[in-house]
Short mmCIF file of C-alpha atoms in Angstrom, two decimals:
data_model
loop_
_atom_site.label_atom_id
_atom_site.label_comp_id
_atom_site.label_asym_id
_atom_site.label_seq_id
_atom_site.Cartn_x
_atom_site.Cartn_y
_atom_site.Cartn_z
CA MET N 1 130.22 84.79 118.11
CA SER N 2 127.49 84.70 115.47
CA THR N 3 125.00 82.23 116.90
CA ILE N 4 121.58 83.38 118.03
CA GLU N 5 119.99 81.28 120.74
CA LEU N 6 116.47 81.47 122.13
CA ALA N 7 115.62 79.17 125.03
CA ASN N 8 111.94 79.01 126.02
CA VAL N 9 111.48 82.67 125.15
CA SER N 10 108.04 84.19 125.65
CA ARG N 11 106.89 87.74 125.35
CA TRP N 12 103.50 88.98 126.39
CA TYR N 13 101.73 92.33 126.59
CA GLY N 14 99.29 92.23 129.48
CA ASN N 15 97.08 89.25 128.75
CA VAL N 16 98.13 88.96 125.12
CA VAL N 17 100.88 86.48 124.35
CA ALA N 18 102.87 87.65 121.30
CA VAL N 19 105.62 85.02 121.45
CA ASN N 20 105.02 81.73 123.19
CA ASP N 21 107.82 79.54 124.49
CA ILE N 22 110.10 79.62 121.47
CA THR N 23 113.35 77.69 121.46
CA MET N 24 115.62 77.95 118.43
CA THR N 25 119.25 78.22 117.43
CA ILE N 26 120.24 80.22 114.38
CA GLY N 27 123.74 79.84 113.00
CA PRO N 28 125.70 81.12 109.99
CA GLY N 29 123.94 81.23 106.62
CA VAL N 30 120.59 82.65 105.61
CA THR N 31 117.62 81.78 107.82
CA GLY N 32 114.09 82.80 107.00
CA LEU N 33 111.66 83.74 109.74
CA LEU N 34 108.38 82.90 108.08
CA GLY N 35 104.81 83.37 109.14
CA PRO N 36 101.60 85.20 108.38
CA ASN N 37 101.16 88.87 109.26
CA GLY N 38 100.77 89.36 113.00
CA ALA N 39 102.24 85.94 113.79
CA GLY N 40 105.03 87.28 115.97
CA LYS N 41 107.92 87.48 113.49
CA SER N 42 108.71 91.12 114.19
CA THR N 43 108.42 90.53 117.92
CA VAL N 44 110.99 87.72 117.64
CA LEU N 45 113.32 89.93 115.59
CA HIS N 46 112.96 92.81 118.05
CA LEU N 47 113.70 90.45 120.93
CA ILE N 48 116.85 89.22 119.18
CA ALA N 49 117.88 92.78 118.26
CA GLY N 50 117.64 93.91 121.90
CA PHE N 51 114.65 96.17 121.29
CA LEU N 52 112.31 94.12 123.47
CA ALA N 53 112.81 92.36 126.77
CA PRO N 54 111.77 88.71 126.93
CA SER N 55 108.99 88.22 129.49
CA ARG N 56 110.41 84.78 130.14
CA GLY N 57 113.28 82.65 128.85
CA LYS N 58 116.83 83.30 127.79
CA LEU N 59 117.99 84.98 124.62
CA THR N 60 121.61 85.44 123.58
CA VAL N 61 123.45 86.66 120.51
CA GLY N 62 127.02 85.39 120.48
CA ASP N 63 126.57 84.11 124.04
CA VAL N 64 125.59 87.50 125.48
CA PRO N 65 122.08 88.78 126.21
CA SER N 66 120.92 91.40 123.72
CA TRP N 67 118.50 93.26 126.01
CA ARG N 68 119.96 96.43 127.53
CA ASN N 69 123.31 95.62 125.98
CA PRO N 70 124.25 98.16 123.27
CA ASP N 71 127.65 96.47 122.89
CA ILE N 72 126.02 93.70 120.83
CA TYR N 73 125.67 96.20 117.99
CA ARG N 74 129.41 95.84 117.44
CA THR N 75 128.60 92.43 115.93
CA VAL N 76 124.94 92.89 114.98
CA GLY N 77 123.43 94.94 112.16
CA LEU N 78 119.70 95.69 112.11
CA VAL N 79 117.53 96.66 109.15
CA PRO N 80 114.18 97.63 110.66
CA GLU N 81 110.95 97.28 108.72
CA ARG N 82 109.77 100.82 109.32
CA ASP N 83 110.76 103.08 106.48
CA SER N 84 111.94 105.87 108.72
CA VAL N 85 115.46 107.07 108.09
CA TYR N 86 117.07 110.47 108.44
CA ALA N 87 115.58 111.67 105.16
CA PHE N 88 117.35 115.03 105.35
CA LEU N 89 120.77 113.33 105.06
CA THR N 90 122.30 112.09 101.84
CA GLY N 91 122.84 108.34 101.57
CA GLU N 92 126.56 108.79 102.16
CA GLU N 93 126.04 111.08 105.16
CA PHE N 94 123.69 108.53 106.72
CA VAL N 95 126.09 105.61 106.32
CA LEU N 96 129.08 107.75 107.38
CA ALA N 97 127.22 108.93 110.50
CA THR N 98 126.49 105.30 111.36
CA ALA N 99 130.18 104.43 110.84
CA ARG N 100 131.18 107.24 113.19
CA LEU N 101 128.63 106.16 115.79
CA HIS N 102 130.32 102.75 115.68
CA GLU N 103 133.64 104.58 116.24
CA LEU N 104 135.28 102.77 113.32
CA ALA N 105 138.96 103.42 112.67
CA ASP N 106 138.32 104.43 109.06
CA PRO N 107 134.69 105.56 108.82
CA ALA N 108 135.08 107.01 105.31
CA GLY N 109 136.61 103.78 103.95
CA ALA N 110 133.96 101.64 105.67
CA THR N 111 131.25 103.89 104.21
CA ARG N 112 132.62 103.51 100.68
CA ARG N 113 132.77 99.72 101.05
CA ALA N 114 129.24 99.43 102.48
CA ILE N 115 127.74 101.66 99.79
CA ALA N 116 129.54 99.64 97.11
CA ILE N 117 128.14 96.38 98.52
CA VAL N 118 124.56 97.60 98.06
CA ASP N 119 125.42 99.22 94.72
CA MET N 120 124.35 102.71 95.75
CA ALA N 121 127.49 104.69 94.84
CA GLU N 122 125.73 106.60 92.07
CA ALA N 123 122.94 107.83 94.35
CA GLN N 124 125.02 108.36 97.49
CA ASP N 125 125.08 112.15 97.17
CA ARG N 126 121.33 112.49 96.89
CA ARG N 127 119.15 113.14 99.92
CA ILE N 128 117.42 110.02 101.21
CA SER N 129 114.09 111.86 100.88
CA THR N 130 114.49 111.57 97.09
CA TYR N 131 115.11 107.79 97.19
CA SER N 132 112.64 105.13 96.08
CA LYS N 133 111.51 102.55 98.62
CA GLY N 134 114.02 100.04 97.28
CA MET N 135 116.90 102.53 97.45
CA ARG N 136 115.98 103.40 101.03
CA GLN N 137 116.03 99.73 101.88
CA ARG N 138 119.47 99.34 100.32
CA ILE N 139 120.94 102.35 102.09
CA LYS N 140 119.54 100.96 105.37
CA VAL N 141 121.34 97.69 104.59
CA ALA N 142 124.54 99.65 103.87
CA ALA N 143 124.27 101.39 107.25
CA ALA N 144 123.63 98.04 108.94
CA LEU N 145 126.69 96.54 107.21
CA VAL N 146 129.11 99.44 107.66
CA HIS N 147 130.76 97.91 110.73
CA ASP N 148 131.06 94.51 109.05
CA PRO N 149 128.74 92.69 111.49
CA GLN N 150 128.67 88.92 111.85
CA VAL N 151 124.93 88.95 112.42
CA LEU N 152 122.47 90.78 110.18
CA LEU N 153 118.79 91.03 111.12
CA LEU N 154 116.30 92.19 108.49
CA ASP N 155 112.61 92.78 109.13
CA GLU N 156 110.53 92.27 105.95
CA PRO N 157 113.38 93.51 103.72
CA PHE N 158 111.47 93.06 100.46
CA ASN N 159 108.41 95.11 101.36
CA GLY N 160 107.71 97.72 98.70
CA MET N 161 110.52 96.59 96.40
CA ASP N 162 109.99 96.05 92.70
CA PRO N 163 111.02 92.65 91.22
CA ARG N 164 114.43 93.88 90.04
CA GLN N 165 115.23 95.35 93.46
CA ARG N 166 114.11 92.11 95.10
CA LEU N 167 116.46 90.07 92.94
CA HIS N 168 119.32 92.42 93.75
CA MET N 169 118.62 92.18 97.48
CA MET N 170 118.31 88.40 97.30
CA ASP N 171 121.68 88.11 95.55
CA LEU N 172 123.24 90.38 98.16
CA LEU N 173 121.85 88.43 101.11
CA THR N 174 122.82 85.10 99.54
CA LYS N 175 126.39 86.42 99.14
CA LEU N 176 126.52 87.69 102.72
CA GLY N 177 125.26 84.35 104.00
CA ALA N 178 127.83 82.47 101.92
CA GLU N 179 130.55 84.58 103.59
CA GLY N 180 129.66 82.92 106.89
CA ARG N 181 127.51 85.64 108.39
CA THR N 182 124.33 84.84 110.25
CA ILE N 183 121.54 86.41 108.24
CA LEU N 184 118.04 86.31 109.69
CA LEU N 185 115.22 87.80 107.68
CA SER N 186 111.51 87.85 108.34
CA SER N 187 108.94 87.54 105.59
CA HIS N 188 105.33 86.57 105.10
CA ILE N 189 105.96 85.61 101.48
CA LEU N 190 106.93 81.99 101.02
CA GLU N 191 108.51 82.41 97.59
CA GLU N 192 110.93 85.08 98.81
CA VAL N 193 112.26 82.90 101.55
CA GLU N 194 112.30 79.83 99.30
CA ARG N 195 114.84 81.44 96.98
CA LEU N 196 117.10 82.61 99.77
CA ALA N 197 117.07 80.65 102.94
CA ASP N 198 118.78 77.37 103.72
CA THR N 199 116.74 76.93 106.85
CA ILE N 200 113.47 78.42 108.00
CA GLN N 201 111.73 79.03 111.27
CA VAL N 202 107.97 79.16 110.85
CA ILE N 203 106.12 81.25 113.43
CA VAL N 204 102.34 80.98 113.69
CA SER N 205 100.31 82.68 116.41
CA GLY N 206 103.45 83.33 118.41
CA ARG N 207 104.54 79.70 118.39
CA LEU N 208 107.32 77.97 116.49
CA ALA N 209 105.30 75.83 114.04
CA ALA N 210 108.15 74.34 112.02
CA SER N 211 111.89 74.59 112.03
CA GLY N 212 114.69 73.25 109.87
CA ASP N 213 115.52 72.57 106.24
CA PHE N 214 113.33 74.54 103.88
CA ARG N 215 112.87 71.80 101.28
CA ALA N 216 111.58 69.26 103.81
CA ILE N 217 109.06 71.76 105.14
CA ARG N 218 108.09 72.77 101.61
CA ARG N 219 107.37 69.09 100.79
CA LEU N 220 105.22 68.90 103.88
CA MET N 221 103.36 71.97 102.72
CA THR N 222 102.71 70.73 99.17
CA SER N 223 101.68 67.21 100.25
CA ARG N 224 98.98 68.48 102.57
CA PRO N 225 95.29 67.90 101.60
CA HIS N 226 94.00 70.68 99.36
CA VAL N 227 90.38 71.77 99.28
CA PHE N 228 88.80 72.89 96.01
CA LEU N 229 85.39 74.26 95.18
CA VAL N 230 84.31 72.85 91.79
CA ARG N 231 81.26 74.17 89.92
CA THR N 232 80.04 72.05 87.00
CA SER N 233 77.06 71.37 84.77
CA ASP N 234 76.33 68.20 86.84
CA ASP N 235 77.89 68.29 90.33
CA ARG N 236 76.37 64.98 91.49
CA LEU N 237 77.65 63.00 88.46
CA LEU N 238 81.19 64.38 88.69
CA GLY N 239 81.16 63.95 92.47
CA SER N 240 80.38 60.24 92.19
CA ALA N 241 83.21 59.83 89.67
CA LEU N 242 85.67 61.80 91.81
CA ILE N 243 85.09 59.80 94.97
CA GLY N 244 86.36 56.71 93.17
CA ARG N 245 89.74 58.28 92.50
CA PRO N 246 92.65 57.61 94.92
CA ALA N 247 93.81 61.23 94.70
CA VAL N 248 90.53 62.38 96.24
CA ALA N 249 89.99 62.02 100.00
CA GLY N 250 86.44 63.32 100.14
CA VAL N 251 83.65 65.03 98.22
CA GLU N 252 80.76 67.06 99.56
CA LEU N 253 77.78 68.40 97.65
CA THR N 254 77.12 71.96 98.72
CA HIS N 255 74.81 74.72 97.48
CA GLY N 256 77.78 76.45 95.92
CA GLY N 257 79.09 73.36 94.12
CA LEU N 258 81.31 70.40 94.92
CA GLN N 259 83.77 70.71 97.76
CA VAL N 260 86.58 68.30 96.96
CA ARG N 261 89.40 67.36 99.35
CA ALA N 262 92.37 66.21 97.28
CA SER N 263 94.96 64.09 99.05
CA ASP N 264 97.36 64.33 96.11
CA TYR N 265 97.39 67.84 94.69
CA GLY N 266 99.33 67.02 91.50
CA THR N 267 97.38 63.94 90.48
CA PHE N 268 94.03 65.59 91.22
CA SER N 269 94.96 68.63 89.13
CA ARG N 270 95.86 66.41 86.17
CA GLU N 271 92.85 64.05 86.48
CA LEU N 272 90.02 66.51 87.07
CA ALA N 273 89.64 67.82 83.52
CA VAL N 274 90.00 64.34 81.96
CA LEU N 275 87.43 62.89 84.35
CA ALA N 276 84.95 65.69 83.63
CA ARG N 277 85.33 65.23 79.87
CA ASN N 278 84.87 61.45 80.15
CA GLN N 279 81.68 61.98 82.17
CA GLY N 280 80.39 64.61 79.75
CA VAL N 281 80.37 67.20 82.50
CA ARG N 282 81.26 70.83 81.80
CA LEU N 283 83.65 72.44 84.31
CA ARG N 284 82.49 75.98 85.08
CA GLU N 285 84.81 76.95 87.91
CA VAL N 286 87.63 75.37 89.93
CA LEU N 287 88.66 77.37 92.99
CA PRO N 288 91.33 76.42 95.51
CA GLU N 289 89.76 77.16 98.89
CA ASP N 290 92.74 77.00 101.24
CA GLU N 291 95.66 78.49 99.36
CA SER N 292 96.24 81.27 101.84
CA LEU N 293 99.52 81.13 103.68
CA GLU N 294 97.59 81.05 106.93
CA SER N 295 96.00 77.72 105.97
CA VAL N 296 99.41 76.32 105.03
CA PHE N 297 100.79 77.39 108.38
CA ALA N 298 97.72 76.09 110.18
CA TYR N 299 98.35 72.72 108.55
CA LEU N 300 101.96 72.79 109.72
CA ILE N 301 100.84 73.28 113.30
CA GLU N 302 98.52 70.27 113.09
CA THR N 303 101.18 67.91 111.69
CA MET T 1 133.73 110.96 120.77
CA SER T 2 134.14 108.63 123.67
CA GLY T 3 132.92 111.31 126.09
CA VAL T 4 129.34 111.87 127.19
CA PHE T 5 128.71 114.42 124.45
CA ASN T 6 128.54 112.81 121.03
CA LYS T 7 129.29 115.11 118.09
CA VAL T 8 127.63 112.85 115.51
CA VAL T 9 124.41 112.66 117.54
CA ALA T 10 124.53 116.43 118.01
CA SER T 11 125.04 117.07 114.31
CA ILE T 12 122.15 114.78 113.32
CA THR T 13 119.95 116.38 115.97
CA VAL T 14 120.61 119.95 114.84
CA ARG T 15 119.96 119.03 111.20
CA ALA T 16 116.80 117.13 112.16
CA VAL T 17 115.46 120.02 114.24
CA PHE T 18 116.06 122.64 111.57
CA GLY T 19 114.86 120.30 108.84
CA ARG T 20 111.34 120.34 110.23
CA ARG T 21 108.74 123.05 109.77
CA ARG T 22 108.41 123.19 113.53
CA ALA T 23 111.78 124.98 113.60
CA LEU T 24 110.13 128.15 112.31
CA ILE T 25 107.91 128.21 115.39
CA PHE T 26 110.99 128.65 117.63
CA ALA T 27 111.42 132.18 116.39
CA ILE T 28 107.84 133.30 117.04
CA PRO T 29 107.79 133.55 120.90
CA PRO T 30 111.04 135.57 121.18
CA LEU T 31 109.85 137.80 118.36
CA ILE T 32 106.63 138.45 120.26
CA LEU T 33 108.63 139.25 123.42
CA ILE T 34 110.77 141.82 121.61
CA LEU T 35 107.76 143.35 119.83
CA VAL T 36 105.82 143.63 123.11
CA THR T 37 108.85 145.21 124.76
CA LEU T 38 109.21 147.72 121.91
CA ALA T 39 105.51 148.56 122.13
CA LEU T 40 105.66 149.09 125.91
CA LYS T 41 108.84 151.08 125.62
CA ALA T 42 107.09 153.38 123.18
CA ALA T 43 103.94 153.64 125.29
CA ARG T 44 105.32 153.89 128.84
CA PRO T 45 107.46 156.61 130.38
CA PRO T 46 110.92 155.52 131.47
CA GLY T 47 111.31 154.58 135.13
CA ALA T 48 107.99 152.76 135.51
CA PRO T 49 108.40 149.20 136.96
CA TRP T 50 107.12 147.39 133.85
CA PRO T 51 110.40 145.84 132.53
CA GLY T 52 110.71 143.41 135.45
CA ARG T 53 107.05 142.42 135.22
CA ILE T 54 106.80 141.89 131.49
CA LEU T 55 110.18 140.21 131.07
CA GLY T 56 109.81 138.20 134.27
CA ASP T 57 106.13 137.23 134.25
CA PHE T 58 105.57 137.05 130.50
CA GLY T 59 109.11 136.10 129.51
CA PHE T 60 109.68 133.44 132.15
CA THR T 61 106.20 131.97 132.51
CA VAL T 62 105.11 132.00 128.86
CA ILE T 63 107.95 132.54 126.35
CA LEU T 64 110.66 130.48 128.06
CA PRO T 65 108.62 127.33 128.90
CA LEU T 66 106.76 127.24 125.58
CA THR T 67 109.89 127.64 123.48
CA ALA T 68 111.75 125.12 125.64
CA LEU T 69 108.79 122.74 125.25
CA ILE T 70 108.84 122.95 121.46
CA ILE T 71 112.62 122.53 121.29
CA GLY T 72 113.00 120.00 124.13
CA THR T 73 110.40 117.67 122.64
CA SER T 74 111.84 118.11 119.12
CA VAL T 75 115.39 117.00 119.80
CA LEU T 76 114.45 113.44 120.75
CA GLY T 77 110.67 113.03 120.71
CA ALA T 78 110.32 113.53 116.96
CA GLU T 79 112.84 110.74 116.28
CA ILE T 80 111.04 108.43 118.66
CA ASP T 81 107.70 109.26 117.03
CA ASP T 82 108.84 108.56 113.47
CA GLY T 83 110.99 105.56 114.43
CA SER T 84 114.28 106.91 113.07
CA ILE T 85 115.76 106.66 116.59
CA VAL T 86 116.24 102.93 115.91
CA HIS T 87 119.14 103.72 113.57
CA LEU T 88 120.83 105.63 116.37
CA LEU T 89 120.09 103.04 119.05
CA ALA T 90 121.26 100.12 116.88
CA THR T 91 124.82 101.31 117.50
CA PRO T 92 127.00 100.90 120.61
CA VAL T 93 126.57 104.57 121.60
CA ARG T 94 125.75 104.79 125.30
CA ARG T 95 122.16 105.74 125.97
CA SER T 96 123.28 108.30 128.56
CA SER T 97 125.39 109.87 125.83
CA VAL T 98 122.35 110.12 123.53
CA ILE T 99 120.30 111.76 126.28
CA VAL T 100 123.01 114.21 127.37
CA THR T 101 123.77 115.21 123.77
CA LYS T 102 120.09 115.71 122.90
CA PHE T 103 119.62 117.69 126.11
CA ALA T 104 122.69 119.85 125.41
CA VAL T 105 121.51 120.64 121.88
CA GLY T 106 118.04 121.52 123.18
CA ALA T 107 119.44 123.69 125.96
CA VAL T 108 121.77 125.62 123.64
CA LEU T 109 118.99 126.18 121.08
CA THR T 110 116.66 127.40 123.82
CA MET T 111 119.35 129.75 125.09
CA ALA T 112 119.73 131.14 121.58
CA PHE T 113 115.98 131.52 121.04
CA VAL T 114 114.99 132.70 124.55
CA ALA T 115 117.91 133.83 126.72
CA VAL T 116 119.46 136.02 124.03
CA PRO T 117 116.10 137.65 123.11
CA GLU T 118 115.44 138.15 126.86
CA LEU T 119 118.74 140.01 127.08
CA ILE T 120 117.93 142.07 123.99
CA ALA T 121 114.44 142.86 125.32
CA ALA T 122 115.89 143.82 128.71
CA LEU T 123 118.41 146.14 127.06
CA ILE T 124 115.61 147.72 125.03
CA ALA T 125 113.42 148.08 128.13
CA THR T 126 115.99 149.40 130.57
CA GLY T 127 118.37 151.03 128.15
CA THR T 128 121.35 149.78 130.19
CA PHE T 129 123.37 146.62 130.65
CA GLY T 130 122.42 146.60 134.31
CA LYS T 131 121.53 144.04 136.97
CA LEU T 132 118.04 143.43 135.58
CA ALA T 133 119.33 142.63 132.08
CA ILE T 134 122.06 140.35 133.45
CA GLY T 135 119.68 138.70 135.92
CA LEU T 136 117.06 138.01 133.24
CA PHE T 137 119.73 136.64 130.88
CA VAL T 138 121.27 134.31 133.48
CA GLY T 139 117.83 133.25 134.73
CA ALA T 140 116.79 132.39 131.17
CA LEU T 141 120.04 130.44 130.68
CA ALA T 142 119.28 128.41 133.82
CA GLY T 143 115.67 127.89 132.70
CA SER T 144 116.82 126.71 129.26
CA VAL T 145 118.95 124.04 130.91
CA ILE T 146 116.40 122.77 133.44
CA TYR T 147 113.35 122.88 131.14
CA ASN T 148 115.18 120.92 128.46
CA ALA T 149 116.19 118.21 130.91
CA VAL T 150 112.53 117.86 131.92
CA PHE T 151 111.14 117.91 128.37
CA VAL T 152 113.74 115.49 127.01
CA MET T 153 112.75 113.11 129.81
CA LEU T 154 109.06 113.54 128.90
CA SER T 155 109.92 112.63 125.29
CA VAL T 156 111.26 109.27 126.43
CA LEU T 157 108.41 108.66 128.86
CA THR T 158 105.43 109.39 126.64
CA THR T 159 104.47 109.88 123.02
CA ARG T 160 102.31 112.79 124.21
CA ALA T 161 105.22 114.80 125.56
CA ILE T 162 103.93 118.12 124.23
CA ALA T 163 100.50 117.65 125.83
CA VAL T 164 102.00 116.55 129.16
CA GLY T 165 104.52 119.41 129.02
CA LEU T 166 101.76 121.92 128.32
CA LEU T 167 99.77 120.59 131.27
CA TYR T 168 102.83 120.99 133.49
CA VAL T 169 103.48 124.55 132.31
CA LEU T 170 99.87 125.74 132.25
CA VAL T 171 98.40 123.90 135.22
CA TRP T 172 101.27 123.23 137.62
CA GLU T 173 103.42 126.28 137.03
CA ALA T 174 100.91 128.94 135.95
CA VAL T 175 97.98 128.04 138.20
CA LEU T 176 99.20 125.99 141.16
CA GLY T 177 102.54 127.81 141.33
CA ASN T 178 100.70 131.11 141.79
CA PHE T 179 98.33 129.93 144.50
CA VAL T 180 100.11 127.10 146.31
CA SER T 181 103.48 128.13 147.65
CA GLY T 182 104.67 124.50 147.95
CA ALA T 183 104.19 123.98 144.21
CA ARG T 184 106.89 126.58 143.55
CA VAL T 185 109.54 124.21 144.88
CA LEU T 186 108.80 121.98 141.90
CA SER T 187 108.43 124.74 139.33
CA VAL T 188 111.18 125.24 136.76
CA GLY T 189 109.77 128.70 136.02
CA GLN T 190 110.28 129.62 139.68
CA TYR T 191 113.87 128.30 139.61
CA SER T 192 114.56 130.59 136.63
CA LEU T 193 112.94 133.59 138.36
CA GLY T 194 114.83 132.75 141.57
CA VAL T 195 118.14 132.85 139.69
CA ALA T 196 117.17 136.06 137.86
CA ASN T 197 116.07 137.76 141.07
CA GLY T 198 119.21 136.59 142.88
CA ILE T 199 121.14 138.86 140.53
CA ALA T 200 118.61 141.57 139.70
CA HIS T 201 116.99 142.01 143.16
CA ASP T 202 113.81 143.32 141.50
CA SER T 203 110.52 142.74 143.34
CA ALA T 204 108.64 143.13 140.05
CA LEU T 205 109.99 139.71 139.02
CA HIS T 206 107.73 138.05 141.63
CA ALA T 207 110.35 135.43 142.44
CA GLY T 208 109.02 132.90 144.94
CA LEU T 209 112.31 131.13 145.70
CA THR T 210 115.70 132.28 146.94
CA LEU T 211 118.75 132.00 144.71
CA THR T 212 120.18 129.13 146.77
CA THR T 213 116.94 127.11 146.71
CA ALA T 214 116.52 127.74 142.99
CA LEU T 215 120.07 126.63 142.21
CA ILE T 216 119.96 123.51 144.39
CA MET T 217 116.50 122.41 143.19
CA GLY T 218 117.40 123.21 139.57
CA ALA T 219 120.55 121.09 139.77
CA ILE T 220 118.71 118.20 141.44
CA VAL T 221 115.86 118.23 138.89
CA THR T 222 118.30 118.43 135.95
CA VAL T 223 120.45 115.54 137.13
CA LEU T 224 117.54 113.32 138.20
CA THR T 225 115.55 113.81 135.00
CA LEU T 226 118.61 113.11 132.83
CA VAL T 227 119.50 109.96 134.78
CA PHE T 228 115.91 108.76 134.60
CA ALA T 229 115.69 109.55 130.86
CA SER T 230 118.92 107.60 130.22
CA ARG T 231 117.55 104.58 132.07
CA ARG T 232 114.29 104.71 130.15
CA LEU T 233 116.05 105.07 126.81
CA SER T 234 118.19 102.01 127.57
CA GLU T 235 114.89 100.13 127.83
CA PHE T 236 113.53 101.56 124.59
CA SER T 237 111.26 98.97 122.99
CA LEU T 238 109.92 98.54 119.52
CA LYS T 239 106.33 97.48 119.08
CA GLY T 240 106.07 94.00 117.63
CA ASP T 241 103.43 92.48 115.40
CA ALA T 242 99.80 93.41 115.72
CA VAL T 243 98.54 90.94 118.28
#
């Protein structure tokens, strides 16, 4: 009942394709939906949550379509990205109202349990309007968990949280995943997902760029060629020395300095300073040119 | 709870409506109506035909639709605008139940802020609990119901519900309704006046429809708009990534 399945799902708005032919299966445990901003992560989450109709393809949560099917919310909890909650309610009132909307047998008991899970008992009697961003996020998680769902969908859950709140949320999601729930969270920050998710689905430009075990994909990411801009006291001399090294795939003399393509990031990083010293060249600046997540994802698409 | 009216949705809606500054605006139109009535009462001799005109024309074509517009677009539209509706829709509550509950809350609030002041103003104007006062009160009750159904539907259809509602009230009802007799058949203001006149029988109300037509058309419009709004809400979509 807790498996999410997308089969050739596309979603477009007029001529713009937001999600392009995505096929994936998400089972119990924590799965990270990773990709740069605007890649289509939220669109995929909204499709799964039943808040968008697929333009093409089939999408099911626990074997039933989520679109126009409010009954799926008996097994699905959603934590939307937008920080809009009923700010005039207290935390407890908000979670209790959600429990009642789910028509739970013991809404008060379920509310107490959900608030305890997110560690918000002390602040439960305060109005949500007085909460910090992190507290709002936690009370949203409590409301999403109040009916004990098997599937929990979270859209950028760490946005606006301070480091301590992030750690708390990570521990909570890890625990929920270990209990056998299907936890799907979207993020554009690699390190967040790295600490949490067993498997990842990488979305780039609306397409599924990589899918599977996080460590294997991480290795792929770190072993890709890295481009550095190196400024020195003698670019030509250092360039000729660098091209002889196996860790370097190419060197180009530019007006701004040396553009070096390293095939082995680790070895190049260790050798560069030694090589410069041996050649009597002073290093003025070493800048990684392609460290943005977008370039990492772009590399994943090419491989 | 399992019925069409949902108490939890109603409770959240009432608290949301009165939690906004816009709630203060509800009280202004009825206050103006009562003040105008008091002023006319003081200025005019008793027996002149002004009560029907001011409470019918001004009350039913200005106060009632504007107050219903503010309330009807508040009960659901504000939640859609700020995105908090997602928390309500991410539960198994039937979408028709959300619409009917929001509509019922809007209708009752409009009755409290328009129909009751209409009755008070009519009592001040006529000095008796006669046919005119009863007719105006019942007509305003009917208008509260029908207008709210229309404005709740507009909230689901467009993020510019207030602008579209104003256009309907000011252009369709106030201008076309006065000059094109066919437009009256699709005018909620005329349904309300038709109901009021069906009881009051006062030519000063300028009712353009019979009681029967007003009741039948009012019922059809209410049911159709609520059904349509429920269908649209069940297809409520969240915007995805910036693409």
